[in-house]
mmCIF file with all atom_site columns, C-alpha atoms and ligand atoms in Angstrom:
data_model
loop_
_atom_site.group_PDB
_atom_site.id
_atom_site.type_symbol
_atom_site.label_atom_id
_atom_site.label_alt_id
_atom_site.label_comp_id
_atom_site.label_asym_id
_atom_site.label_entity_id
_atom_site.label_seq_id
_atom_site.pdbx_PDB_ins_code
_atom_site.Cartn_x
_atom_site.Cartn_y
_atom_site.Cartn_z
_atom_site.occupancy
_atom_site.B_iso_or_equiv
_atom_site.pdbx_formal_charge
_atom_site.auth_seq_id
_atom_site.auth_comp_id
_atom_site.auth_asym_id
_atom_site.auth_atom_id
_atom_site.pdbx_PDB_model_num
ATOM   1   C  CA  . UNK A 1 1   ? 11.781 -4.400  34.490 1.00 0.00 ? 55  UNK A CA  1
ATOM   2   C  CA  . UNK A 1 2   ? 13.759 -7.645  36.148 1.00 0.00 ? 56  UNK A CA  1
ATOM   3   C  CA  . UNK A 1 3   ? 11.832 -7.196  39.497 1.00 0.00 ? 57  UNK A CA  1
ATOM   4   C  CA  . UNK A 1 4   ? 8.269  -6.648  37.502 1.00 0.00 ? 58  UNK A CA  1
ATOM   5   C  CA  . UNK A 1 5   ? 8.808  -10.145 36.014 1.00 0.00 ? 59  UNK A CA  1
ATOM   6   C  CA  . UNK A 1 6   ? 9.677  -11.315 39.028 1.00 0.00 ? 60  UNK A CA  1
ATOM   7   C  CA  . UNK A 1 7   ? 6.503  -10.618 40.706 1.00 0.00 ? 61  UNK A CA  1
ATOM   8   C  CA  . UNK A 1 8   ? 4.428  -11.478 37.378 1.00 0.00 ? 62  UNK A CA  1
ATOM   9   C  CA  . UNK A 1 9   ? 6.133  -14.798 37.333 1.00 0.00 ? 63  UNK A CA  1
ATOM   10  C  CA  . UNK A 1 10  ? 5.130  -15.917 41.012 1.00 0.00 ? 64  UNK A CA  1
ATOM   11  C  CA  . UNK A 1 11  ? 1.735  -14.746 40.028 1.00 0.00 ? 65  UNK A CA  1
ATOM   12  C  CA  . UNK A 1 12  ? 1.594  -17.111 37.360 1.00 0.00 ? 66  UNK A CA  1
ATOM   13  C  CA  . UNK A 1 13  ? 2.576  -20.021 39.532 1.00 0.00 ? 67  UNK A CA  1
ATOM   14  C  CA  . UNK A 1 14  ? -0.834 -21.917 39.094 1.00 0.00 ? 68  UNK A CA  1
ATOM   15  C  CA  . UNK A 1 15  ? -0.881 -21.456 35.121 1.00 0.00 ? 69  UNK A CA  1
ATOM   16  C  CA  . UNK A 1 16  ? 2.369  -23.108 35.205 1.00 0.00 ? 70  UNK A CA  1
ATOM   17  C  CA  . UNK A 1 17  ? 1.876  -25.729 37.924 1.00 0.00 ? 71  UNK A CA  1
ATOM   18  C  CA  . UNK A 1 18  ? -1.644 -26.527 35.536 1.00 0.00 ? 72  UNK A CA  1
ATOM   19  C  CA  . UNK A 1 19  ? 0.451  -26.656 32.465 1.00 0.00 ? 73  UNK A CA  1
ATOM   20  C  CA  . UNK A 1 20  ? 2.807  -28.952 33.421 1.00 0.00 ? 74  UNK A CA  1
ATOM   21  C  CA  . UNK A 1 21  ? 0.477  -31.353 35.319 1.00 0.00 ? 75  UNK A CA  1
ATOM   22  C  CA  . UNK A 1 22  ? -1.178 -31.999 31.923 1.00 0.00 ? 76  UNK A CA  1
ATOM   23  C  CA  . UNK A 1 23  ? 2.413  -33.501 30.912 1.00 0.00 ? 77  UNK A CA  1
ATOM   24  C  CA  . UNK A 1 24  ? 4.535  -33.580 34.021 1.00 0.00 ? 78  UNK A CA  1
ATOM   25  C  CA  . UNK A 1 25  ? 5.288  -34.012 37.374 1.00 0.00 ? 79  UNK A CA  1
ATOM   26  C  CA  . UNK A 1 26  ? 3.515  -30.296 38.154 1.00 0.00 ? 80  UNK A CA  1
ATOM   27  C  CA  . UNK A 1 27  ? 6.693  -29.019 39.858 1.00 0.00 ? 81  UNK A CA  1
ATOM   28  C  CA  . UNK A 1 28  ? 7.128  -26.270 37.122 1.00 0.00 ? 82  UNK A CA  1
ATOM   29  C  CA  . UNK A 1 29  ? 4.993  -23.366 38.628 1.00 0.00 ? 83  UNK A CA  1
ATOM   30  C  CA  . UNK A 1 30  ? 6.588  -23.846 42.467 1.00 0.00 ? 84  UNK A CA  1
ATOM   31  C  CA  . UNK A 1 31  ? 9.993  -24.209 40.818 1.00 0.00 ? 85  UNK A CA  1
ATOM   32  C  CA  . UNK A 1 32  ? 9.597  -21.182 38.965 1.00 0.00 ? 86  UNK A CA  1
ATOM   33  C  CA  . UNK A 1 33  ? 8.323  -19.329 41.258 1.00 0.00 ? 87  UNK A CA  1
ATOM   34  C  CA  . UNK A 1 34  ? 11.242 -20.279 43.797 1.00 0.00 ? 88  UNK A CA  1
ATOM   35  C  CA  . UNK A 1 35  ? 13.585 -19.371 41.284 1.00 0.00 ? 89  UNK A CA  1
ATOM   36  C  CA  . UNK A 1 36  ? 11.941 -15.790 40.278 1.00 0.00 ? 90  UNK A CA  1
ATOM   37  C  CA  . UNK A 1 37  ? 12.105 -15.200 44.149 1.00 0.00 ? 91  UNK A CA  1
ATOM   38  C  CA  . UNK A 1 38  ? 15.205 -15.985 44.739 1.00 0.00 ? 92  UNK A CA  1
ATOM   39  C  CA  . UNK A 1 39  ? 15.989 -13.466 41.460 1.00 0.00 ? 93  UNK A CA  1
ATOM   40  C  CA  . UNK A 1 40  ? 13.882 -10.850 43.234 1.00 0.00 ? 94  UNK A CA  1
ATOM   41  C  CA  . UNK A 1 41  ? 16.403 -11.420 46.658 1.00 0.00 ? 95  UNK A CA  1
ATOM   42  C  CA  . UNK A 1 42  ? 19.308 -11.242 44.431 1.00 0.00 ? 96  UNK A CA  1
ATOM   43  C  CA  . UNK A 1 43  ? 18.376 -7.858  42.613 1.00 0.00 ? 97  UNK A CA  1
ATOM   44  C  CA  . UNK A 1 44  ? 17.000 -6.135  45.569 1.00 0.00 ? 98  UNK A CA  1
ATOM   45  C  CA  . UNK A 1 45  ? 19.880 -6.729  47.624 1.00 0.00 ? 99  UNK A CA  1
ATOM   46  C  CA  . UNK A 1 46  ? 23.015 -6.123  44.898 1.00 0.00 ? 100 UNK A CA  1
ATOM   47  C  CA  . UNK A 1 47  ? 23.958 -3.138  42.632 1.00 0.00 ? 101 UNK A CA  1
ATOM   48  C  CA  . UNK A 1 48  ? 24.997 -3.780  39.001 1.00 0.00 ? 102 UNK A CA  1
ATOM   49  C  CA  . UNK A 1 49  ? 26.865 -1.572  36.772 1.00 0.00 ? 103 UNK A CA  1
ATOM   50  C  CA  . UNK A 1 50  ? 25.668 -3.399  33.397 1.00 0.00 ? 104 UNK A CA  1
ATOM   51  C  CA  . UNK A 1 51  ? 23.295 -5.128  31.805 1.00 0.00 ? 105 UNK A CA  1
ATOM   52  C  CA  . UNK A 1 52  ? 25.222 -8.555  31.683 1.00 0.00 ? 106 UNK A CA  1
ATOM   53  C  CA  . UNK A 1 53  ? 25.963 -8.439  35.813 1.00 0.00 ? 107 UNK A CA  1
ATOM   54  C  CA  . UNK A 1 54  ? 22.367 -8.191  35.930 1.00 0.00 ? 108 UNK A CA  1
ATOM   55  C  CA  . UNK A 1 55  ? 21.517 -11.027 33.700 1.00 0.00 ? 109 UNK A CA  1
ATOM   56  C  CA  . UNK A 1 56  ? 24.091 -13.165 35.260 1.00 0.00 ? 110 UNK A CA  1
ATOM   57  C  CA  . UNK A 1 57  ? 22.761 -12.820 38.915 1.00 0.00 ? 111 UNK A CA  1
ATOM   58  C  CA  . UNK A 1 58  ? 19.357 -13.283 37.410 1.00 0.00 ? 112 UNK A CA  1
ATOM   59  C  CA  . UNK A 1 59  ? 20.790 -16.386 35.263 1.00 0.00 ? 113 UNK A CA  1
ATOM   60  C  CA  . UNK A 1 60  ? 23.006 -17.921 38.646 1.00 0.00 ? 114 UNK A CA  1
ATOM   61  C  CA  . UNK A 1 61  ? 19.915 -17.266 41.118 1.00 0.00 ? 115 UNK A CA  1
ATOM   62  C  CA  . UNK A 1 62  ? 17.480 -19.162 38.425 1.00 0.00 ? 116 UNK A CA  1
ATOM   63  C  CA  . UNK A 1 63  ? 20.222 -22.159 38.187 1.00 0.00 ? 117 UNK A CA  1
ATOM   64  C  CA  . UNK A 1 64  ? 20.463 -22.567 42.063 1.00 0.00 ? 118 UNK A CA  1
ATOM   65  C  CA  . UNK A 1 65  ? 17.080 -22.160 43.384 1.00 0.00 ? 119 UNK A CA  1
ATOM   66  C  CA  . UNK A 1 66  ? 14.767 -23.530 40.564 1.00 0.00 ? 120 UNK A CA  1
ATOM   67  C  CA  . UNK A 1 67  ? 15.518 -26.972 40.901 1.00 0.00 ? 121 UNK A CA  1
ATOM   68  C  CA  . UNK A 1 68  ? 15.780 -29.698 37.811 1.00 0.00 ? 122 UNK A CA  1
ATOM   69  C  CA  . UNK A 1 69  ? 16.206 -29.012 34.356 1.00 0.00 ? 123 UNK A CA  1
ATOM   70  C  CA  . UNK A 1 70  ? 14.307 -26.199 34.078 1.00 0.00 ? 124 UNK A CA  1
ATOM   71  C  CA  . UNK A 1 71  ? 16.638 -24.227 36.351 1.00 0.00 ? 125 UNK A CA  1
ATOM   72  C  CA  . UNK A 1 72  ? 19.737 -25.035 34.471 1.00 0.00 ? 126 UNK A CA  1
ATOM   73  C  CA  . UNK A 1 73  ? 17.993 -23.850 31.033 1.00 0.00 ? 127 UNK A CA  1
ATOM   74  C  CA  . UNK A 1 74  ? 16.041 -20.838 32.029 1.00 0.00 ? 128 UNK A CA  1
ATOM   75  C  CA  . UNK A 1 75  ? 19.228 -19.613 33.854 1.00 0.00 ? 129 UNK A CA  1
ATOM   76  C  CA  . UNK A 1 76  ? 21.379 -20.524 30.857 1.00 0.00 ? 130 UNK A CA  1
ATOM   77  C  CA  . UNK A 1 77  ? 19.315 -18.142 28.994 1.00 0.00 ? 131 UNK A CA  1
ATOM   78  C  CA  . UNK A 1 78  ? 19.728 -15.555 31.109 1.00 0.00 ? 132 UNK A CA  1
ATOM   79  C  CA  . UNK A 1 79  ? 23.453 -16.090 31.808 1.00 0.00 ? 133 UNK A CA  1
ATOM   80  C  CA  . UNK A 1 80  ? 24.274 -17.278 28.195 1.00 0.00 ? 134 UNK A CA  1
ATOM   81  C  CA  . UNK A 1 81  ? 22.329 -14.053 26.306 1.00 0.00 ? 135 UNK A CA  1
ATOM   82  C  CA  . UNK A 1 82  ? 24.931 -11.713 27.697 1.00 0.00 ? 136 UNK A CA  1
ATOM   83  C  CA  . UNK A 1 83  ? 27.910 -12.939 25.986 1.00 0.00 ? 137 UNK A CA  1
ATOM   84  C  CA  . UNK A 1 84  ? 27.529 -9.632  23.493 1.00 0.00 ? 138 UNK A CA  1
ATOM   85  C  CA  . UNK A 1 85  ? 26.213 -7.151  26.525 1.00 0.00 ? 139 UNK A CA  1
ATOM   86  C  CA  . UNK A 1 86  ? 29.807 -6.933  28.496 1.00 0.00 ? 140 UNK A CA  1
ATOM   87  C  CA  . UNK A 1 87  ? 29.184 -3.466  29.774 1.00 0.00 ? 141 UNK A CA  1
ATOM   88  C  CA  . UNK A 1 88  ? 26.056 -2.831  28.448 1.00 0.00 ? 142 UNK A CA  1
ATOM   89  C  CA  . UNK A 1 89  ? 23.961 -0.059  30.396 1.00 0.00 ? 143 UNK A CA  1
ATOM   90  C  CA  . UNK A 1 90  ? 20.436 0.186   27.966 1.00 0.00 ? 144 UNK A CA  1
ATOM   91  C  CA  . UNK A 1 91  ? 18.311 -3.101  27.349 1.00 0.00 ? 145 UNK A CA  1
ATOM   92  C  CA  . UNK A 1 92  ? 17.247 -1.572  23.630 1.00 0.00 ? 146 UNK A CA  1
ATOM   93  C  CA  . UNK A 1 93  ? 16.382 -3.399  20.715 1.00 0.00 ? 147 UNK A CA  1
ATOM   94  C  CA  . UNK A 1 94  ? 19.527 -4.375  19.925 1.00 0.00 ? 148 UNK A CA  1
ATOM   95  C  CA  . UNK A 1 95  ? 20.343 -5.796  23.369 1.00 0.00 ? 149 UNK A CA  1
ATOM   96  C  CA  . UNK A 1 96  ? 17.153 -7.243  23.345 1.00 0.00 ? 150 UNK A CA  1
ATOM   97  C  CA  . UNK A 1 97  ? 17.996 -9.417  20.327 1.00 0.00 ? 151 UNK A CA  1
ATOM   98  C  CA  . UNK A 1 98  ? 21.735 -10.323 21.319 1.00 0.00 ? 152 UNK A CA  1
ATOM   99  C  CA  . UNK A 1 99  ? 20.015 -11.428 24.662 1.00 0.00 ? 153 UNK A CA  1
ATOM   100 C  CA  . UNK A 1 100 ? 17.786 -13.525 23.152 1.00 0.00 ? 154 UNK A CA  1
ATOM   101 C  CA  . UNK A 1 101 ? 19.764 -14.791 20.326 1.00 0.00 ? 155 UNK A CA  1
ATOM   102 C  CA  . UNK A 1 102 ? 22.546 -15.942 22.554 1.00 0.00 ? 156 UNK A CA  1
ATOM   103 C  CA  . UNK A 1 103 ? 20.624 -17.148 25.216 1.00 0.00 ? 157 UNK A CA  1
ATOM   104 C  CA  . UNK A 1 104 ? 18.895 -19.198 22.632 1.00 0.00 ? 158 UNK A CA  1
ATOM   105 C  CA  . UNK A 1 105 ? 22.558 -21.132 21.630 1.00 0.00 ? 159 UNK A CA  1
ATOM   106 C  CA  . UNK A 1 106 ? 22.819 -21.058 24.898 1.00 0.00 ? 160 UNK A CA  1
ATOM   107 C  CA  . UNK A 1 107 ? 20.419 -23.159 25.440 1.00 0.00 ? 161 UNK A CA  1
ATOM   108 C  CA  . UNK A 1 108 ? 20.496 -25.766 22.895 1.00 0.00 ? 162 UNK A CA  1
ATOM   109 C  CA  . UNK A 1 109 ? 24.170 -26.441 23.522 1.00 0.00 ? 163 UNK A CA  1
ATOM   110 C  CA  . UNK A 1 110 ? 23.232 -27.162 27.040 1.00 0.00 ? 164 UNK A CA  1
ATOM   111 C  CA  . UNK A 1 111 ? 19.941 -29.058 26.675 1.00 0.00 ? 165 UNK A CA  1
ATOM   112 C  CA  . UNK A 1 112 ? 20.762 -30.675 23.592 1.00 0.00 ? 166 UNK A CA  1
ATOM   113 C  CA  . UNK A 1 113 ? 17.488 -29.596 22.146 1.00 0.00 ? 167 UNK A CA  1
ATOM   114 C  CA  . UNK A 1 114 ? 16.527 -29.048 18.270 1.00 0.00 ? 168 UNK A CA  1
ATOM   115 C  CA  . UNK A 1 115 ? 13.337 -27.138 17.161 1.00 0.00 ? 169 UNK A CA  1
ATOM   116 C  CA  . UNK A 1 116 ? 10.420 -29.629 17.126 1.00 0.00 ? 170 UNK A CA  1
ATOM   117 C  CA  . UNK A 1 117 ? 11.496 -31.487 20.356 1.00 0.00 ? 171 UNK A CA  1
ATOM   118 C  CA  . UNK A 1 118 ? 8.230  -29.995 22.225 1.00 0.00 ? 172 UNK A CA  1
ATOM   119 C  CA  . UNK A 1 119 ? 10.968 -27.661 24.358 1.00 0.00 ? 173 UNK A CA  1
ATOM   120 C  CA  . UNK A 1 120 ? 11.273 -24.003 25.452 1.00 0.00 ? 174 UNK A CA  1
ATOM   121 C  CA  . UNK A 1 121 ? 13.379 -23.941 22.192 1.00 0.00 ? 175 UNK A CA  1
ATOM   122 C  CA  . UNK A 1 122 ? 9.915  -23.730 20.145 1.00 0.00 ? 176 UNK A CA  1
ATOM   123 C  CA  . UNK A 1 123 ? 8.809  -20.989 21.893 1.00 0.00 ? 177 UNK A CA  1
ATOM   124 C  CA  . UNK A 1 124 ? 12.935 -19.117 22.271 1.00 0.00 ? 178 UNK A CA  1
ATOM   125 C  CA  . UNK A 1 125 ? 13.813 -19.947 18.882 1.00 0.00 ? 179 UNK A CA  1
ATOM   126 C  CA  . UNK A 1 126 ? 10.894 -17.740 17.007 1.00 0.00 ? 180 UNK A CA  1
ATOM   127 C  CA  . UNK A 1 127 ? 11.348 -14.955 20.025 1.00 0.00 ? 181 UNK A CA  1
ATOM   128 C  CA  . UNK A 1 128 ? 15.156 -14.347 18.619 1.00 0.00 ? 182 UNK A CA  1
ATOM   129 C  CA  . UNK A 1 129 ? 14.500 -14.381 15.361 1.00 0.00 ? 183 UNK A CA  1
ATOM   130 C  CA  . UNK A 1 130 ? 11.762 -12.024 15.467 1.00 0.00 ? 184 UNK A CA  1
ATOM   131 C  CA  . UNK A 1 131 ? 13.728 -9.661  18.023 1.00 0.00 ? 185 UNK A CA  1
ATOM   132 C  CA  . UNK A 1 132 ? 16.194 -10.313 15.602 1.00 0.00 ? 186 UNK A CA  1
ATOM   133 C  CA  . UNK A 1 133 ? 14.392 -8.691  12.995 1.00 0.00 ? 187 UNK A CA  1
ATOM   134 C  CA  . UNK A 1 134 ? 13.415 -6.509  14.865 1.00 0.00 ? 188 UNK A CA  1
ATOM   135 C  CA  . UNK A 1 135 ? 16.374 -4.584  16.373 1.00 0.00 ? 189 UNK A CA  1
ATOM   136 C  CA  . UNK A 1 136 ? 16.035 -1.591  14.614 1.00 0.00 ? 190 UNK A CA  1
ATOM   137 C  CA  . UNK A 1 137 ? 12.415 -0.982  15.774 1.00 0.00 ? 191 UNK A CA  1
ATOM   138 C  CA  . UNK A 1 138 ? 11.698 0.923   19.218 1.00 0.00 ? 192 UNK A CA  1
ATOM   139 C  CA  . UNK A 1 139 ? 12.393 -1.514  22.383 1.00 0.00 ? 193 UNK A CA  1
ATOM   140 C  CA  . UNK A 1 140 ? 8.241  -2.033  23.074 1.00 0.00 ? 194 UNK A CA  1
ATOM   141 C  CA  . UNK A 1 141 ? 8.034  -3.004  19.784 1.00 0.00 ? 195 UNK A CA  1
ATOM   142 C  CA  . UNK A 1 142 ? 10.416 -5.410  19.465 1.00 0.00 ? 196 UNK A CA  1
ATOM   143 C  CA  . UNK A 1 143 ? 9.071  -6.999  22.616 1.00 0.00 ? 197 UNK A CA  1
ATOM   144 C  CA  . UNK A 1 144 ? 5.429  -7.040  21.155 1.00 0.00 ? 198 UNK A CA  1
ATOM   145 C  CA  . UNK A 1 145 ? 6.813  -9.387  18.277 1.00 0.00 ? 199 UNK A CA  1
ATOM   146 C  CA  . UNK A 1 146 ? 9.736  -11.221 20.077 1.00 0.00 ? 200 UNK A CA  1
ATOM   147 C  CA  . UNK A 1 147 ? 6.187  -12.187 22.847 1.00 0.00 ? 201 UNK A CA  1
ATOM   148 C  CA  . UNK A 1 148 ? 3.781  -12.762 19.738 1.00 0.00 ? 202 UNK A CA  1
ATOM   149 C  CA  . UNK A 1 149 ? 6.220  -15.302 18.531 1.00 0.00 ? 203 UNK A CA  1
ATOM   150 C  CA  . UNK A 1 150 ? 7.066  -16.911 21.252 1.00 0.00 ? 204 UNK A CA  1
ATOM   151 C  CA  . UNK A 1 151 ? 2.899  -17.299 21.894 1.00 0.00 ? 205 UNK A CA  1
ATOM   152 C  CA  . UNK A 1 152 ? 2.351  -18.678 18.646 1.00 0.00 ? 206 UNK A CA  1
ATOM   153 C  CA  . UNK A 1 153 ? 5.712  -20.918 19.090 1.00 0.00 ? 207 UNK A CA  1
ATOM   154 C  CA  . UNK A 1 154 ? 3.912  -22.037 22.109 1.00 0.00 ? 208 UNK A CA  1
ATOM   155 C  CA  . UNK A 1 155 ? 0.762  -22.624 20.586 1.00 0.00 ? 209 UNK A CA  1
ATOM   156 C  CA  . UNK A 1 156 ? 2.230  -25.125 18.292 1.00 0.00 ? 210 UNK A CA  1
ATOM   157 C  CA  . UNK A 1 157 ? 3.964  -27.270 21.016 1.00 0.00 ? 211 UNK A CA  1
ATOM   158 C  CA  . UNK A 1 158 ? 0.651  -28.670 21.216 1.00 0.00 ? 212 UNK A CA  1
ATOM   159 C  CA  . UNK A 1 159 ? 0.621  -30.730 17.882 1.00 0.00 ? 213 UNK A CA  1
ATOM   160 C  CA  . UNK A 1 160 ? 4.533  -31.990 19.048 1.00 0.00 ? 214 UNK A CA  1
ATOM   161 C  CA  . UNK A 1 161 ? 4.888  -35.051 20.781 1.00 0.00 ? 215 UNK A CA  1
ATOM   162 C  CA  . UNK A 1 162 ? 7.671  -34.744 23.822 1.00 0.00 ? 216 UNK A CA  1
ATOM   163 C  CA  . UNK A 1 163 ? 11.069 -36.148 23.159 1.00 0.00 ? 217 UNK A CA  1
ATOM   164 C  CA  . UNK A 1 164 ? 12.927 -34.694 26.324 1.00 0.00 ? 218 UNK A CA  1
ATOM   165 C  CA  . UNK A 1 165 ? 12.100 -34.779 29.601 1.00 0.00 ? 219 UNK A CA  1
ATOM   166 C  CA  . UNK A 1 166 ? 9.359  -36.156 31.760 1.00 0.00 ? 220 UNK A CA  1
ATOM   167 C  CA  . UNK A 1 167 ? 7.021  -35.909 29.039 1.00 0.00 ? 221 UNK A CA  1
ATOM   168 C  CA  . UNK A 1 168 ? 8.608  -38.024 26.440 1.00 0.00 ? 222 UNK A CA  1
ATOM   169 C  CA  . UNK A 1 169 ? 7.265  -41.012 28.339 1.00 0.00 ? 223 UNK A CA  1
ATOM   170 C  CA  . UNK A 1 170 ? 4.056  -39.925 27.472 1.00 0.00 ? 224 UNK A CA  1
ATOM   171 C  CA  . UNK A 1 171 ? 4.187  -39.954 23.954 1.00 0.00 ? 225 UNK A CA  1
ATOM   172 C  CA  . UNK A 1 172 ? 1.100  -39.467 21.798 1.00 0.00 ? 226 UNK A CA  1
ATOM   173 C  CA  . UNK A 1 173 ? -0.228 -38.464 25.335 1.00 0.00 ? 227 UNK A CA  1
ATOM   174 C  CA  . UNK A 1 174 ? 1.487  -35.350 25.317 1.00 0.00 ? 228 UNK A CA  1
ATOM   175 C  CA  . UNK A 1 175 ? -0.329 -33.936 22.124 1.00 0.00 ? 229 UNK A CA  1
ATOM   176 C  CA  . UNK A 1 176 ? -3.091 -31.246 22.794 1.00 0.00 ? 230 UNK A CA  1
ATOM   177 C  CA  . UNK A 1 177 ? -1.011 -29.742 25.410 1.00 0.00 ? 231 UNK A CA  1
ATOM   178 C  CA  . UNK A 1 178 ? 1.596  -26.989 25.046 1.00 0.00 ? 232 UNK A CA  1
ATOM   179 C  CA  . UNK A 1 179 ? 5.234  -27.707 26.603 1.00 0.00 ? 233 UNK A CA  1
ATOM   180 C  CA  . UNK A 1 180 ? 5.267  -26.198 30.249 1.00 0.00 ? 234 UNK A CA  1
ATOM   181 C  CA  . UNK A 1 181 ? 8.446  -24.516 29.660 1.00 0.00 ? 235 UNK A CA  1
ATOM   182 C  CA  . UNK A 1 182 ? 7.609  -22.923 26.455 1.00 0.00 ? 236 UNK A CA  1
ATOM   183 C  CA  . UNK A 1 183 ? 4.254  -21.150 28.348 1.00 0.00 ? 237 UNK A CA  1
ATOM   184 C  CA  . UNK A 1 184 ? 7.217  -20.377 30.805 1.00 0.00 ? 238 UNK A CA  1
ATOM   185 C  CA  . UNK A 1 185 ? 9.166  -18.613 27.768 1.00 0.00 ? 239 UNK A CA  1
ATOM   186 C  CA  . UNK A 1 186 ? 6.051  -16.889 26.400 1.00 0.00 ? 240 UNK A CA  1
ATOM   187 C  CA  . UNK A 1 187 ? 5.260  -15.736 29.806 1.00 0.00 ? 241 UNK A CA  1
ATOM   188 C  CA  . UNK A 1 188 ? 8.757  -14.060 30.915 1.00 0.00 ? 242 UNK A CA  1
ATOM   189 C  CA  . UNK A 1 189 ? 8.918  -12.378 27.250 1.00 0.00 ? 243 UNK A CA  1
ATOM   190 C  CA  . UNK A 1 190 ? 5.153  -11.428 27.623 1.00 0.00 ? 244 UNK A CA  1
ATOM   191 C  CA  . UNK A 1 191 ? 5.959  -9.834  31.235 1.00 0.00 ? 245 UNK A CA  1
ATOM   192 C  CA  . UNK A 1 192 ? 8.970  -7.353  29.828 1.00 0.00 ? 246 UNK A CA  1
ATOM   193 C  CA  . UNK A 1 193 ? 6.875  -6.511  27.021 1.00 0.00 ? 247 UNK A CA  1
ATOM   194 C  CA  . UNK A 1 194 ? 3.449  -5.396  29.525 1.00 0.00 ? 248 UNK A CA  1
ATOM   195 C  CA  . UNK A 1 195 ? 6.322  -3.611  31.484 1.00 0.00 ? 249 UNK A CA  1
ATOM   196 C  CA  . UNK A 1 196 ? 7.438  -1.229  28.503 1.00 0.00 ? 250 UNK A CA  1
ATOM   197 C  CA  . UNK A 1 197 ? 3.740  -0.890  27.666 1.00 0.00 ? 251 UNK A CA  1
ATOM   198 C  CA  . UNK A 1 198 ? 2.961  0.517   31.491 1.00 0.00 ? 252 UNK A CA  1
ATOM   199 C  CA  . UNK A 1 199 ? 6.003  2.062   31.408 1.00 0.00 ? 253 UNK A CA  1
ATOM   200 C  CA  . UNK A 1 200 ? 6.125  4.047   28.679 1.00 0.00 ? 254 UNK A CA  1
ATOM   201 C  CA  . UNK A 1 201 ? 9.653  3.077   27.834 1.00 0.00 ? 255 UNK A CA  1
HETATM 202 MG MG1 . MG  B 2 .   ? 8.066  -30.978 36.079 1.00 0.00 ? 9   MG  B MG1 1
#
């Protein structure tokens, strides 16, 4: 599942290096892809016993190779959601949810970020709470509604105006177009849900 968003997230380089020219400095989609790759290296080549090695290497290798801020939150996600999954051997619907919903405080201890700050946190923030909700339901379910709400959290990053980052010195400027790292978030959730749906899992 790890290495199929891998390769999903390199192909979605130009989305992101698009997205975040409209409000950036356009370094997200090369950074992310770096980072996925250098995810990709580090799975391929290691063997892991549980879920939270695997989400740790994922989390380090995103944190080293991404570059900026965005590599210090996306791999604090990945690191930070396995504080409940010591020795965890199933991603289901419940890990699904701990993952997110730690990764989440994760997060916004580290970045400082509330909702409403035109962040990844608009798009993370909905994704938990519906995985949340939805930890009793089968795993491809749970991603279906963790990745709709994370889309629609997306969506609405639009009407925010940026109060982190690069972006903030836009201002008004930055309305109209959805925070790069939020299509990022909706993206990675969108790419585990497509692989339970081809999967069958
Ligand atoms: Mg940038």
């Amino acid at each position: 599942m790890l290495l199929y968003l891998c390769e999903q997230m390199i192909g979605h380089t130009d989305t992101l290096t698009q997205a975040d020219k409209a409000i950036g400095d356009g370094d997200h989609g090369i950074g992310m892809a770096r980072g996925f790759e250098a995810v990709r290296l580090k799975l391929e080549g290691g063997s892991f016993a549980a879920l939270d090695e695997l989400f740790k290497a994922a989390g380090m290798a995103l944190i080293t190779s991404v570059g900026g801020a965005s590599g210090i939150i996306f791999g604090t996600w990945f690191r930070g959601g396995t504080k409940n999954l010591a020795g965890a051997a199933t991603l289901d619907s419940p890990a699904l949810s701990a993952w997110l919903v730690d990764g989440l405080a994760a997060v916004k201890e580290r970045g400082k970020t509330k909702p409403g700050d035109k962040t990844m946190v608009d798009a993370l923030e909905p994704a938990a709470a519906a995985a949340e909700q939805a930890a009793a339901a089968p795993l491809d379910e749970a991603l279906a509604a963790a990745t709709e709400a994370a889309r629609l959290g997306m969506e609405a990053t639009k009407d925010m105006v940026a109060s982190m980052g690069r972006a903030k010195t836009l201002g008004e400027r930055s309305l109209g177009h959805p925070d790069p790292g939020a299509v990022s978030t909706y993206l990675i959730l969108r790419s585990l849900w497509e692989y339970t749906e081809k999967s069958g899992e």
